Amino acid sequence: MQAILREHIEKIVPLTDDEFTFVLSHFTAKSYKKRESLIREGESVKYAYFVVSGLLKLVYNDTSGREHIVSFAMEDWWESDFQAYYTQTKASMSLQCLEDTEVFCLSFEDYRKLCSGLQKMEHFFLEKAIGGHIGSQQRILSFITANAKERYEQLLKRYPSLFQRVPKALLASYLGVSRETLSRLGRS
Amino acid sequence: MQAILREHIEKIVPLTDDEFTFVLSHFTAKSYKKRESLIREGESVKYAYFVVSGLLKLVYNDTSGREHIVSFAMEDWWESDFQAYYTQTKASMSLQCLEDTEVFCLSFEDYRKLCSGLQKMEHFFLEKAIGGHIGSQQRILSFITANAKERYEQLLKRYPSLFQRVPKALLASYLGVSRETLSRLGRS
């Protein structure tokens, strides 16, 4: 697991062995079973998670109890209710396992210590935050400009493995279409 | 203008006079007239812009030539085609003035120099990128979960001044509703 985290960070900033030992001391490794929750709506958000293996869904339950998929997170991906994490407020979303999942957990306090203790890591998180911001802007753009068919095709092109790993009903929720529409798109 | 930039940065990181002089040396002040373009689709994106006064629209033109509003930017706001800026590729969007606008321009090269020259500024940009990421996630959430009326009310609550300053047709485009729907919402 450690090698995967190191490789992930070193795509952006190279680290010496001593630096990686320092970095690693801020993380905790954890394993979760399918259907377990990492974040529950209304509770504190202690950690941001780096996914080593497995698959998570970030969901928002509206006032009528309907579940909406905000995002999926798989290997090499960071996930949290970032608003609650960075502002240290209660979760407005839930994070749950769609598969057995291994993660590295980083508490907000350790995140801050890591940034102030090693400038390279502040640079690393800046690059990740920019990536997240760009990704979100692209998704907004697809909501504004693309129809359901185009959103389906964009997702299939970017993350083909999701179509094998995620139940159709969840994919439909992520795309903001009905399950019937998704089935029709999948056949065309 | 300089005092506004300094105040903006010092909301996140305090600066000495010497540090601010160093920071300021990376920026160029510019003024644009209403309807002028700062970024044109298909061209290089040289700068990220900090808005000192005025109002900008970031727009995406789809293949049928229809204009979609991705975001507005007013005082104290940063704007660019961030994907193109950070990856140094051509713009997929355009940035235009809705009012006479004063900005500070930061080239990508100067952004990088600023981050490596002063760790405080890397921290500043990390905080801004996180803010941008959170803001985008909230907007995605509103697209998934909220209907047009709720999106209208969220926007009115967060940015009441936009309703005085932005033509109705552009607000409708931002919200992803027809102008008729927006008029109906405005009356209710």
CSV table of N, CA, C and O in Angstrom, one decimal, chain B residues 12-53:
chain,number,residue,atom,x,y,z
B,12,ILE,N,-5.9,35.8,3.7
B,12,ILE,CA,-5.4,34.4,3.9
B,12,ILE,C,-4.0,34.3,4.5
B,12,ILE,O,-3.8,33.6,5.4
B,13,VAL,N,-3.1,35.2,3.9
B,13,VAL,CA,-1.7,35.2,4.5
B,13,VAL,C,-1.3,36.6,4.7
B,13,VAL,O,-1.3,37.4,3.8
B,14,PRO,N,-0.8,36.9,5.9
B,14,PRO,CA,-0.3,38.3,6.2
B,14,PRO,C,1.1,38.5,5.4
B,14,PRO,O,1.8,37.5,5.2
B,15,LEU,N,1.3,39.7,4.9
B,15,LEU,CA,2.5,39.9,4.1
B,15,LEU,C,3.2,41.2,4.7
B,15,LEU,O,2.6,42.1,5.1
B,16,THR,N,4.6,41.1,4.7
B,16,THR,CA,5.3,42.3,5.1
B,16,THR,C,5.3,43.2,3.8
B,16,THR,O,4.9,42.8,2.7
B,17,ASP,N,5.7,44.5,4.0
B,17,ASP,CA,5.8,45.4,2.9
B,17,ASP,C,6.7,44.9,1.8
B,17,ASP,O,6.4,45.0,0.6
B,18,ASP,N,7.8,44.3,2.2
B,18,ASP,CA,8.8,43.8,1.2
B,18,ASP,C,8.2,42.6,0.4
B,18,ASP,O,8.3,42.5,-0.8
B,19,GLU,N,7.5,41.8,1.2
B,19,GLU,CA,6.8,40.6,0.5
B,19,GLU,C,5.8,41.1,-0.5
B,19,GLU,O,5.7,40.6,-1.6
B,20,PHE,N,5.0,42.1,-0.1
B,20,PHE,CA,4.0,42.6,-1.0
B,20,PHE,C,4.6,43.2,-2.3
B,20,PHE,O,4.1,43.0,-3.4
B,21,THR,N,5.7,43.9,-2.1
B,21,THR,CA,6.4,44.5,-3.2
B,21,THR,C,6.8,43.4,-4.2
B,21,THR,O,6.7,43.4,-5.4
B,22,PHE,N,7.4,42.3,-3.6
B,22,PHE,CA,7.7,41.1,-4.4
B,22,PHE,C,6.5,40.5,-5.1
B,22,PHE,O,6.6,40.2,-6.3
B,23,VAL,N,5.4,40.3,-4.4
B,23,VAL,CA,4.2,39.8,-5.0
B,23,VAL,C,3.7,40.6,-6.1
B,23,VAL,O,3.5,40.2,-7.2
B,24,LEU,N,3.6,41.9,-5.9
B,24,LEU,CA,3.1,42.9,-6.8
B,24,LEU,C,3.9,42.9,-8.1
B,24,LEU,O,3.3,43.1,-9.2
B,25,SER,N,5.2,42.6,-8.0
B,25,SER,CA,6.1,42.7,-9.2
B,25,SER,C,5.7,41.6,-10.2
B,25,SER,O,6.2,41.6,-11.4
B,26,HIS,N,4.9,40.6,-9.8
B,26,HIS,CA,4.5,39.5,-10.7
B,26,HIS,C,3.2,39.9,-11.4
B,26,HIS,O,2.7,39.1,-12.3
B,27,PHE,N,2.5,40.9,-11.0
B,27,PHE,CA,1.2,41.2,-11.6
B,27,PHE,C,1.3,42.4,-12.5
B,27,PHE,O,2.1,43.3,-12.4
B,28,THR,N,0.3,42.5,-13.5
B,28,THR,CA,0.2,43.7,-14.3
B,28,THR,C,-1.3,44.2,-14.2
B,28,THR,O,-2.2,43.4,-14.3
B,29,ALA,N,-1.4,45.5,-14.0
B,29,ALA,CA,-2.8,46.0,-13.9
B,29,ALA,C,-3.3,46.4,-15.3
B,29,ALA,O,-2.5,46.9,-16.2
B,30,LYS,N,-4.5,46.1,-15.6
B,30,LYS,CA,-5.1,46.4,-16.9
B,30,LYS,C,-6.6,46.8,-16.8
B,30,LYS,O,-7.3,46.4,-15.8
B,31,SER,N,-7.0,47.7,-17.7
B,31,SER,CA,-8.4,48.1,-17.7
B,31,SER,C,-9.1,47.7,-19.0
B,31,SER,O,-8.4,47.8,-20.1
B,32,TYR,N,-10.3,47.2,-18.9
B,32,TYR,CA,-11.0,46.8,-20.1
B,32,TYR,C,-12.4,47.5,-20.2
B,32,TYR,O,-13.0,47.8,-19.1
B,33,LYS,N,-12.9,47.8,-21.4
B,33,LYS,CA,-14.2,48.4,-21.5
B,33,LYS,C,-15.3,47.3,-21.6
B,33,LYS,O,-15.0,46.2,-22.0
B,34,LYS,N,-16.5,47.7,-21.3
B,34,LYS,CA,-17.6,46.8,-21.5
B,34,LYS,C,-17.6,46.2,-22.9
B,34,LYS,O,-17.3,46.9,-23.8
B,35,ARG,N,-17.8,44.9,-22.9
B,35,ARG,CA,-17.9,44.1,-24.2
B,35,ARG,C,-16.5,43.7,-24.7
B,35,ARG,O,-16.4,42.8,-25.6
B,36,GLU,N,-15.4,44.2,-24.1
B,36,GLU,CA,-14.1,43.7,-24.5
B,36,GLU,C,-13.8,42.3,-24.0
B,36,GLU,O,-14.4,41.8,-23.0
B,37,SER,N,-13.0,41.5,-24.8
B,37,SER,CA,-12.6,40.2,-24.4
B,37,SER,C,-11.3,40.1,-23.7
B,37,SER,O,-10.3,40.7,-24.2
B,38,LEU,N,-11.2,39.3,-22.7
B,38,LEU,CA,-9.9,39.0,-22.0
B,38,LEU,C,-9.3,37.7,-22.5
B,38,LEU,O,-8.1,37.5,-22.6
B,39,ILE,N,-10.3,36.7,-22.8
B,39,ILE,CA,-9.9,35.4,-23.3
B,39,ILE,C,-10.8,35.1,-24.5
B,39,ILE,O,-12.0,35.3,-24.4
B,40,ARG,N,-10.2,34.6,-25.6
B,40,ARG,CA,-11.0,34.2,-26.7
B,40,ARG,C,-10.9,32.7,-27.0
B,40,ARG,O,-9.7,32.2,-27.0
B,41,GLU,N,-12.0,32.0,-27.2
B,41,GLU,CA,-12.0,30.6,-27.5
B,41,GLU,C,-11.0,30.3,-28.6
B,41,GLU,O,-10.9,31.0,-29.6
B,42,GLY,N,-10.1,29.3,-28.4
B,42,GLY,CA,-9.2,28.9,-29.5
B,42,GLY,C,-7.8,29.5,-29.4
B,42,GLY,O,-6.9,29.1,-30.0
B,43,GLU,N,-7.8,30.6,-28.6
B,43,GLU,CA,-6.5,31.3,-28.4
B,43,GLU,C,-5.8,30.8,-27.1
B,43,GLU,O,-6.4,30.2,-26.3
B,44,SER,N,-4.5,31.2,-27.0
B,44,SER,CA,-3.7,30.9,-25.8
B,44,SER,C,-4.3,31.6,-24.6
B,44,SER,O,-4.8,32.7,-24.7
B,45,VAL,N,-4.2,31.0,-23.4
B,45,VAL,CA,-4.7,31.7,-22.2
B,45,VAL,C,-3.4,32.1,-21.4
B,45,VAL,O,-2.8,31.2,-20.8
B,46,LYS,N,-3.1,33.3,-21.5
B,46,LYS,CA,-1.8,33.8,-20.9
B,46,LYS,C,-2.0,34.1,-19.4
B,46,LYS,O,-1.1,33.9,-18.6
B,47,TYR,N,-3.2,34.5,-19.0
B,47,TYR,CA,-3.3,35.1,-17.6
B,47,TYR,C,-4.5,34.5,-16.8
B,47,TYR,O,-5.5,34.1,-17.4
B,48,ALA,N,-4.3,34.5,-15.5
B,48,ALA,CA,-5.5,34.4,-14.6
B,48,ALA,C,-5.7,35.8,-14.2
B,48,ALA,O,-4.7,36.6,-14.0
B,49,TYR,N,-7.0,36.2,-13.9
B,49,TYR,CA,-7.3,37.6,-13.6
B,49,TYR,C,-7.9,37.7,-12.2
B,49,TYR,O,-8.8,37.0,-11.9
B,50,PHE,N,-7.4,38.7,-11.5
B,50,PHE,CA,-8.0,39.1,-10.2
B,50,PHE,C,-8.8,40.3,-10.5
B,50,PHE,O,-8.3,41.4,-11.0
B,51,VAL,N,-10.1,40.3,-10.3
B,51,VAL,CA,-11.0,41.4,-10.6
B,51,VAL,C,-11.0,42.4,-9.5
B,51,VAL,O,-11.4,42.1,-8.3
B,52,VAL,N,-10.6,43.7,-9.8
B,52,VAL,CA,-10.5,44.8,-8.8
B,52,VAL,C,-11.9,45.5,-8.8
B,52,VAL,O,-12.4,45.8,-7.8
B,53,SER,N,-12.4,45.7,-10.0
B,53,SER,CA,-13.8,46.3,-10.1
B,53,SER,C,-14.3,45.9,-11.4
B,53,SER,O,-13.6,45.6,-12.4
